[in-house]
Short mmCIF file of C-alpha atoms in Angstrom, two decimals:
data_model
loop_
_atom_site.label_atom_id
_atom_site.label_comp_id
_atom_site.label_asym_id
_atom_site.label_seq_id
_atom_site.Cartn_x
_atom_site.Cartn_y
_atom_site.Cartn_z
CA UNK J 173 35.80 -37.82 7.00
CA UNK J 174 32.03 -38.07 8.38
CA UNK J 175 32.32 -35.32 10.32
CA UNK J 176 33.34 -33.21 6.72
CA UNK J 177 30.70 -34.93 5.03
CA UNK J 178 28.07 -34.05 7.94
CA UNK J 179 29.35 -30.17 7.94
CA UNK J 180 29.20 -30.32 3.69
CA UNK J 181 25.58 -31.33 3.99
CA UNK J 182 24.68 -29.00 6.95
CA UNK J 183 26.20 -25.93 5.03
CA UNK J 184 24.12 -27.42 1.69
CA UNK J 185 21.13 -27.25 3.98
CA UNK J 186 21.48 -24.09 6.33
CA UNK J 187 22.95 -21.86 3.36
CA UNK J 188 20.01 -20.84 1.39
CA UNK J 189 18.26 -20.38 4.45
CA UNK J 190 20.39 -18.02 5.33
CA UNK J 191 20.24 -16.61 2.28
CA UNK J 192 16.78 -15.91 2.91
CA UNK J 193 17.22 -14.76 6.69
CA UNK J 194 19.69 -12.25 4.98
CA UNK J 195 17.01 -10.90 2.37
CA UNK J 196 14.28 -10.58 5.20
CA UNK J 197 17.00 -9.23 7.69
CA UNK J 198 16.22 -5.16 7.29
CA UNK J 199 13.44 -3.39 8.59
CA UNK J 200 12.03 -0.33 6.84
CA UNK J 201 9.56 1.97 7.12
CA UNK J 202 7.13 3.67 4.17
CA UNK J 203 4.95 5.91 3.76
CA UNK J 204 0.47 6.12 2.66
CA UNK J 205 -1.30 8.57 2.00
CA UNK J 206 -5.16 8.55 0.45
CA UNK J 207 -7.90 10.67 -0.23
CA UNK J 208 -6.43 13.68 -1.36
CA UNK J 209 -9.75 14.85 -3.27
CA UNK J 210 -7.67 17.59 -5.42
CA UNK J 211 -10.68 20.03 -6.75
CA UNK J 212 -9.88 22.44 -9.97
CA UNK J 213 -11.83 24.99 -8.42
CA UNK J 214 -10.24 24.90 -4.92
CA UNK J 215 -6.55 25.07 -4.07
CA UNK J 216 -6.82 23.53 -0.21
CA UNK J 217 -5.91 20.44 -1.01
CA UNK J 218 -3.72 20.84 -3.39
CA UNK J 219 -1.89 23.29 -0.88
CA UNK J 220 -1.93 20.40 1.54
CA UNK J 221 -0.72 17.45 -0.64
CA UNK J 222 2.05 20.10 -1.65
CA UNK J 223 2.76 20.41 2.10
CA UNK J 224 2.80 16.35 2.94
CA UNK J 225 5.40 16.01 -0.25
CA UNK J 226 7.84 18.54 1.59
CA UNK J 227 7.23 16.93 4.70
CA UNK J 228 7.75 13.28 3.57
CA UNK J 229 10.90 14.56 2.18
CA UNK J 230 12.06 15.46 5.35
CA UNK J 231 11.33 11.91 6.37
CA UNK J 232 14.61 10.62 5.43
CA UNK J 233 14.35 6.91 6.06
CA UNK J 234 10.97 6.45 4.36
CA UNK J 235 11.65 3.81 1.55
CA UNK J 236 8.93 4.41 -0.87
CA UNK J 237 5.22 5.92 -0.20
CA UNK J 238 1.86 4.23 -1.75
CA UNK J 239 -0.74 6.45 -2.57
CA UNK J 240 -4.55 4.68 -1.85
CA UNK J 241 -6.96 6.77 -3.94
CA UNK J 242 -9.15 9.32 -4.06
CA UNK J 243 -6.90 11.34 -6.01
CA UNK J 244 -8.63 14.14 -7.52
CA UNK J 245 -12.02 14.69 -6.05
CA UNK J 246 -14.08 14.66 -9.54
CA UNK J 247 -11.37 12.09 -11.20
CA UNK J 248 -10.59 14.91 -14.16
CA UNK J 249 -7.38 14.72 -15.97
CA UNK J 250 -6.20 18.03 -15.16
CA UNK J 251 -6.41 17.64 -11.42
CA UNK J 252 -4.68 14.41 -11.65
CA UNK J 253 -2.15 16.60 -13.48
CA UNK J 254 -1.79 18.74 -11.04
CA UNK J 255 -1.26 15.50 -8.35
CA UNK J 256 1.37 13.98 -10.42
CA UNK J 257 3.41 16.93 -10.81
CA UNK J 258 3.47 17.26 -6.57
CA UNK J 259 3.79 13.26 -6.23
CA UNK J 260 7.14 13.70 -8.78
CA UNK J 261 8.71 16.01 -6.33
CA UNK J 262 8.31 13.30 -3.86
CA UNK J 263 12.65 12.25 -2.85
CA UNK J 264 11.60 8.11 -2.97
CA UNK J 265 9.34 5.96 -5.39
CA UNK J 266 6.48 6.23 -5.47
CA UNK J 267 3.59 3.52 -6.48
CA UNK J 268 -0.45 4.93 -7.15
CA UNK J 269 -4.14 3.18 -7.11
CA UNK J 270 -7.21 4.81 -8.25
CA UNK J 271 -10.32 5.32 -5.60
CA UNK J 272 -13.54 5.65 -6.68
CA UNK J 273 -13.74 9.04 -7.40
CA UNK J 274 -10.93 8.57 -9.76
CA UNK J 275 -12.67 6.36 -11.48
CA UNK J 276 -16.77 6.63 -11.60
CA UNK J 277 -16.51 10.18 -14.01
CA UNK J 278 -14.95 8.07 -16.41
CA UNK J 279 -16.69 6.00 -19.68
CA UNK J 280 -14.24 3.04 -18.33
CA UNK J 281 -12.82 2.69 -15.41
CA UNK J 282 -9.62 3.86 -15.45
CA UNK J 283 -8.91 6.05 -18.93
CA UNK J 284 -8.02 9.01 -17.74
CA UNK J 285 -6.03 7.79 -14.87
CA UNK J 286 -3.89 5.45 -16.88
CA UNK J 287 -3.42 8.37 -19.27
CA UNK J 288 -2.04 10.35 -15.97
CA UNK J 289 0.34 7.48 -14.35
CA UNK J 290 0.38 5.30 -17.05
CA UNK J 291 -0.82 2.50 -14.95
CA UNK J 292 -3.53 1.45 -12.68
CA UNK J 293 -2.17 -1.02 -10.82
CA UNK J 294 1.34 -2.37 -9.32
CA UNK J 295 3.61 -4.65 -8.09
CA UNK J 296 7.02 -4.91 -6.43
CA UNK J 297 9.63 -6.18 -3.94
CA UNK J 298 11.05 -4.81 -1.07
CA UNK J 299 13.38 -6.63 1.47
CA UNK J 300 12.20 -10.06 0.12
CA UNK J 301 8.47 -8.15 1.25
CA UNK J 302 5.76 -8.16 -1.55
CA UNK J 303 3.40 -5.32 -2.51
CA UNK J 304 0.48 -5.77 -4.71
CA UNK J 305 -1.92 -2.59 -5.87
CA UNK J 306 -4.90 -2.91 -7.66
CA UNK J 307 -7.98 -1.23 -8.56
CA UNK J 308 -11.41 -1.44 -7.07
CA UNK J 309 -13.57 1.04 -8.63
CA UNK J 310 -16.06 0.41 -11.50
CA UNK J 311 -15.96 3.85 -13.45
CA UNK J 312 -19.57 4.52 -15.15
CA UNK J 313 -20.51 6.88 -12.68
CA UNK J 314 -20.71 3.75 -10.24
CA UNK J 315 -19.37 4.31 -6.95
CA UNK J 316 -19.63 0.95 -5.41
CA UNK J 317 -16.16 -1.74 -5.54
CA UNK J 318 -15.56 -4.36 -7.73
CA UNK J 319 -12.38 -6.21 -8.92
CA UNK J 320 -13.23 -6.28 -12.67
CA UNK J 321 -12.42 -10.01 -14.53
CA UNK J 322 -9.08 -8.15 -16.03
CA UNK J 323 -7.99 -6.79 -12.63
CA UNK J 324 -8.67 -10.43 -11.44
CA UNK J 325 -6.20 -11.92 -13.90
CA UNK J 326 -3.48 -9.38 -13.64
CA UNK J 327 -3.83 -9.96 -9.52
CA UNK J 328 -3.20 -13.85 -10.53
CA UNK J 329 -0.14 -13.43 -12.97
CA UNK J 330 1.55 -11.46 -10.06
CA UNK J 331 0.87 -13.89 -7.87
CA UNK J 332 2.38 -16.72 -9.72
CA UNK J 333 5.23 -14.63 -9.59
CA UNK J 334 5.46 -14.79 -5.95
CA UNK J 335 6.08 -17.55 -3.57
CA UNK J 336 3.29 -18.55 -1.09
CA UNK J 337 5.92 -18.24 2.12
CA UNK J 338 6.56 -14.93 0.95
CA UNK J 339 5.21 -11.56 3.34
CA UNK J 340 2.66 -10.03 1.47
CA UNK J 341 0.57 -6.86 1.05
CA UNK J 342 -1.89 -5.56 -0.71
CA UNK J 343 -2.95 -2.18 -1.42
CA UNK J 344 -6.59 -1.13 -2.74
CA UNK J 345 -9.40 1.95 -2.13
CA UNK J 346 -12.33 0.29 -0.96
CA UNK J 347 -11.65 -2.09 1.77
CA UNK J 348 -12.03 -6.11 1.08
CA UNK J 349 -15.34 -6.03 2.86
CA UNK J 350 -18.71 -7.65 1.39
CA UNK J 351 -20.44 -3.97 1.34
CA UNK J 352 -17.67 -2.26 -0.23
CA UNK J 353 -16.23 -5.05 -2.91
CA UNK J 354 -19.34 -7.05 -4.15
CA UNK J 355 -17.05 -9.79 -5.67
CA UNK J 356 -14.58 -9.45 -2.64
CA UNK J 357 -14.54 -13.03 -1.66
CA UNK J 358 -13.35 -14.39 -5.22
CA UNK J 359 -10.82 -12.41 -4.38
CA UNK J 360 -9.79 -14.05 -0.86
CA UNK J 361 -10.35 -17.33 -2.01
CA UNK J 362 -7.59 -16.49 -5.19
CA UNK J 363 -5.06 -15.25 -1.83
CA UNK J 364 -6.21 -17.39 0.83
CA UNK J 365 -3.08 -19.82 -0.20
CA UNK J 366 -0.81 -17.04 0.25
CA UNK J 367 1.23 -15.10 3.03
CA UNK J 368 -0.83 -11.82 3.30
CA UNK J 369 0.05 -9.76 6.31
CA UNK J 370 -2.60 -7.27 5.48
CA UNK J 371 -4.52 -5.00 3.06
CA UNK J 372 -3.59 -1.44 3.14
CA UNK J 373 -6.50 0.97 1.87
CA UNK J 374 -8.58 4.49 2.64
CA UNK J 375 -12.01 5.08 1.65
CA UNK J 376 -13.58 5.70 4.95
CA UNK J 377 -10.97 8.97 5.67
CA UNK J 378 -9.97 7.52 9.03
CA UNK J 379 -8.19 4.97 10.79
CA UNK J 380 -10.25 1.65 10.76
CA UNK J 381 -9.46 -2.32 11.11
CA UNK J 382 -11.14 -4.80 9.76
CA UNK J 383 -11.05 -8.41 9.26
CA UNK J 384 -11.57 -10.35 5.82
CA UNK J 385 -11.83 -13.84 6.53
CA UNK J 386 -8.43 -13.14 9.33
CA UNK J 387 -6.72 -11.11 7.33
CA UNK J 388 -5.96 -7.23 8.41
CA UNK J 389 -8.01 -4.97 6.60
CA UNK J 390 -6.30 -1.36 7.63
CA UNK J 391 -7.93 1.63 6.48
CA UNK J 392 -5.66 4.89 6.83
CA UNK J 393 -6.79 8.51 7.53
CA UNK J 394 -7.40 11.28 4.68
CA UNK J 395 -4.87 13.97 4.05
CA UNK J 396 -7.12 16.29 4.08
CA UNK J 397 -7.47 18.43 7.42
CA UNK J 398 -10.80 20.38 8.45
CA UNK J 399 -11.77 22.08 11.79
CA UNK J 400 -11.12 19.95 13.75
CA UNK J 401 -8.41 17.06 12.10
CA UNK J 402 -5.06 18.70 11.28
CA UNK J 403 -3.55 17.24 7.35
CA UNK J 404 -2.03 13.97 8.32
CA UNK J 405 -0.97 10.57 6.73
CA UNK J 406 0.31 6.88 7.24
CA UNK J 407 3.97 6.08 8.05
CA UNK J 408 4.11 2.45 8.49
CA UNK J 409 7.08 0.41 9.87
CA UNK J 410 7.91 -3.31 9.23
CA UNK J 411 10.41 -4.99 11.45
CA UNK J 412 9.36 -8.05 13.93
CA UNK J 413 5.82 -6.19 13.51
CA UNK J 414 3.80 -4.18 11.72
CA UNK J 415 3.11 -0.81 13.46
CA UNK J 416 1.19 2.16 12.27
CA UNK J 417 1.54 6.04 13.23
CA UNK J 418 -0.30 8.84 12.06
CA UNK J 419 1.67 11.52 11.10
CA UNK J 420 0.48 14.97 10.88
CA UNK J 421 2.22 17.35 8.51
CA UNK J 422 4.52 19.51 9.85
CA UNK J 423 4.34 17.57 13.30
CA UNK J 424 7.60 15.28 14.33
CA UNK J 425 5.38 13.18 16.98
CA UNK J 426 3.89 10.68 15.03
CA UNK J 427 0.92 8.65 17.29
CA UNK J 428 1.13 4.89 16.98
CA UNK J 429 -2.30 3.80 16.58
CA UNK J 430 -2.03 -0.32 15.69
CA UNK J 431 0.48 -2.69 15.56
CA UNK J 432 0.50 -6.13 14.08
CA UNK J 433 2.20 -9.52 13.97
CA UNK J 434 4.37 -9.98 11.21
CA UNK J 435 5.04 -13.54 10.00
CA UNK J 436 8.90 -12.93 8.62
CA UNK J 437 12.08 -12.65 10.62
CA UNK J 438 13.52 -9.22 11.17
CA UNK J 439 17.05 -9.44 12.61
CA UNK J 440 17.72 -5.57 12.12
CA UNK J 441 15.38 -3.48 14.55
CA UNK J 442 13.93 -0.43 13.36
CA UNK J 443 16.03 2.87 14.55
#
C-alpha cells in the first residue's frame, strides 16, 4: 500500500512536468526579415520583397516569419500598402514592427502604420516559446529610439501574462543599446526577472551581436541586395539552441552565422 501511495504522489509530482517537457518538446524554425525600405518611386525593392515571399513559401517548415522594420523607406501609407499586399501572400503568419523610417514621417508615431496592419506591436506563443514585438521609434521626424510610456505599459501587461521560467523573445528595430534606445535600460530592468533568450532586431542592415546587460542583442541583415550583397534574410531555428543562417533568395545553402544557448528542453531535433 506504500509503495501505491509513493507511485500516486510521484505521478502527482512528475505529471505536469511532463506536461511541460511535452509543450517545449518540438523544435521549429521561423523566419526575419527587416529593412525592406519599399520606395513609391522605385520598384527594386519591392521586386525583391516580392521575390523573398515566393521564396519563403518554398520554405515549407518555416512556422511563422517576423518582420523587424524599416518597411517602406519614407513610412507613406501607400508603400506600406504595397508591403502588406506581398506580406499577405506570405503561406504562414505573419507578425510586423515598425522601424524608424516607418515611423519619423508621421505627426505620431505610428498613425499610418496602425492604419496599414492595424497594430504596432505583438505578442504570441509558440511551442510553450514566447514572442514579444514592440515599437521603438519616436515618429516627429525623430529618428533616434525610444520605448514611449504607452509602449512601456503594453510591454508590462504582456508580461504579466507570461511566466518568468518561460523562453522568451523579443523583437524590436533599433537594438536595446544605450545609443540607439535612450530609455533602453527601464526597459531591461522591467525584463531582467524574466527568461529572455534574446532580442531579435535590424537597423544596422547586417548581421551584428550585441550584449544588453547579458542578454543577446541579434541584429539581422537587410533584404535589400546591392553590388556586392545578394537579397537575403533570417531563418532562425530553435531546438537545444538557437542558430542563425542567412538565407539568400533564391539560394538553398543557407550560411549559419551564430548559434546560441537556449535555456528550454528540446527533445525533438530539428530535421
Amino acid at each position: 500500500m506504500k509503495r501505491f501511495s509513493f507511485f500516486i504522489l510521484l505521478l502527482v509530482i512528475v505529471y505536469p512536468l511532463a506536461t511541460f517537457a511535452q509543450e517545449a518538446s518540438h523544435a521549429f524554425r521561423f523566419a526575419l526579415i527587416t529593412d525592406m525600405h519599399l520606395k513609391q518611386n522605385d520598384p527594386k525593392n519591392t521586386e525583391t520583397l516580392r521575390e523573398a515571399v515566393k521564396d519563403i513559401n518554398t520554405e515549407k517548415d518555416l512556422s511563422f516569419v517576423l518582420v523587424a522594420g524599416d518597411i517602406a523607406d519614407k513610412g507613406d501609407r501607400p508603400t506600406l500598402l504595397t508591403a502588406k499586399k506581398l506580406f499577405d501572400q506570405l503561406d504562414v503568419p505573419y507578425y510586423v514592427v515598425p522601424g524608424n523610417h516607418d515611423t519619423r514621417y508621421c505627426r505620431t508615431d505610428t498613425t499610418t502604420f496602425d492604419s496599414v496592419f492595424g497594430y504596432h506591436h505583438f505578442a504570441f506563443t509558440f511551442q510553450h516559446v514566447r514572442f514579444i514585438g514592440f515599437n521603438t521609434g519616436q515618429g516627429n521626424g525623430v529618428n533616434t529610439g525610444w520605448v514611449s510610456d504607452g509602449e512601456m505599459r503594453w510591454i508590462k501587461s504582456q508580461l504579466e501574462k507570461t511566466d518568468k521560467t518561460q523562453p522568451l523573445f523579443f523583437v524590436t528595430h533599433f537594438p536595446l543599446n544605450p545609443s540607439d534606445v535612450g530609455n533602453r535600460d527601464v526597459f531591461l530592468r522591467m525584463v531582467k526577472p524574466y527568461n529572455v533568450e534574446a532580442i531579435l532586431g535590424g537597423h544596422y542592415h547586417r548581421n551584428v551581436f550585441f550584449s544588453e546587460d547579458g542578454i543577446p542583442d541579434v541584429l539581422t541583415r537587410t533584404l535589400q541586395s546591392n553590388a556586392v550583397l545578394p537579397a537575403g534574410y533570417s531563418r532562425i531555428e530553435i531546438d537545444h539552441a538557437i542558430r542563425f543562417y542567412e538565407k539568400k533568395v533564391n539560394d538553398n545553402l543557407p550560411f549559419l552565422w551564430l548559434t546560441l544557448p537556449f535555456h528550454a528542453v528540446f527533445v525533438q531535433p530539428v530535421n
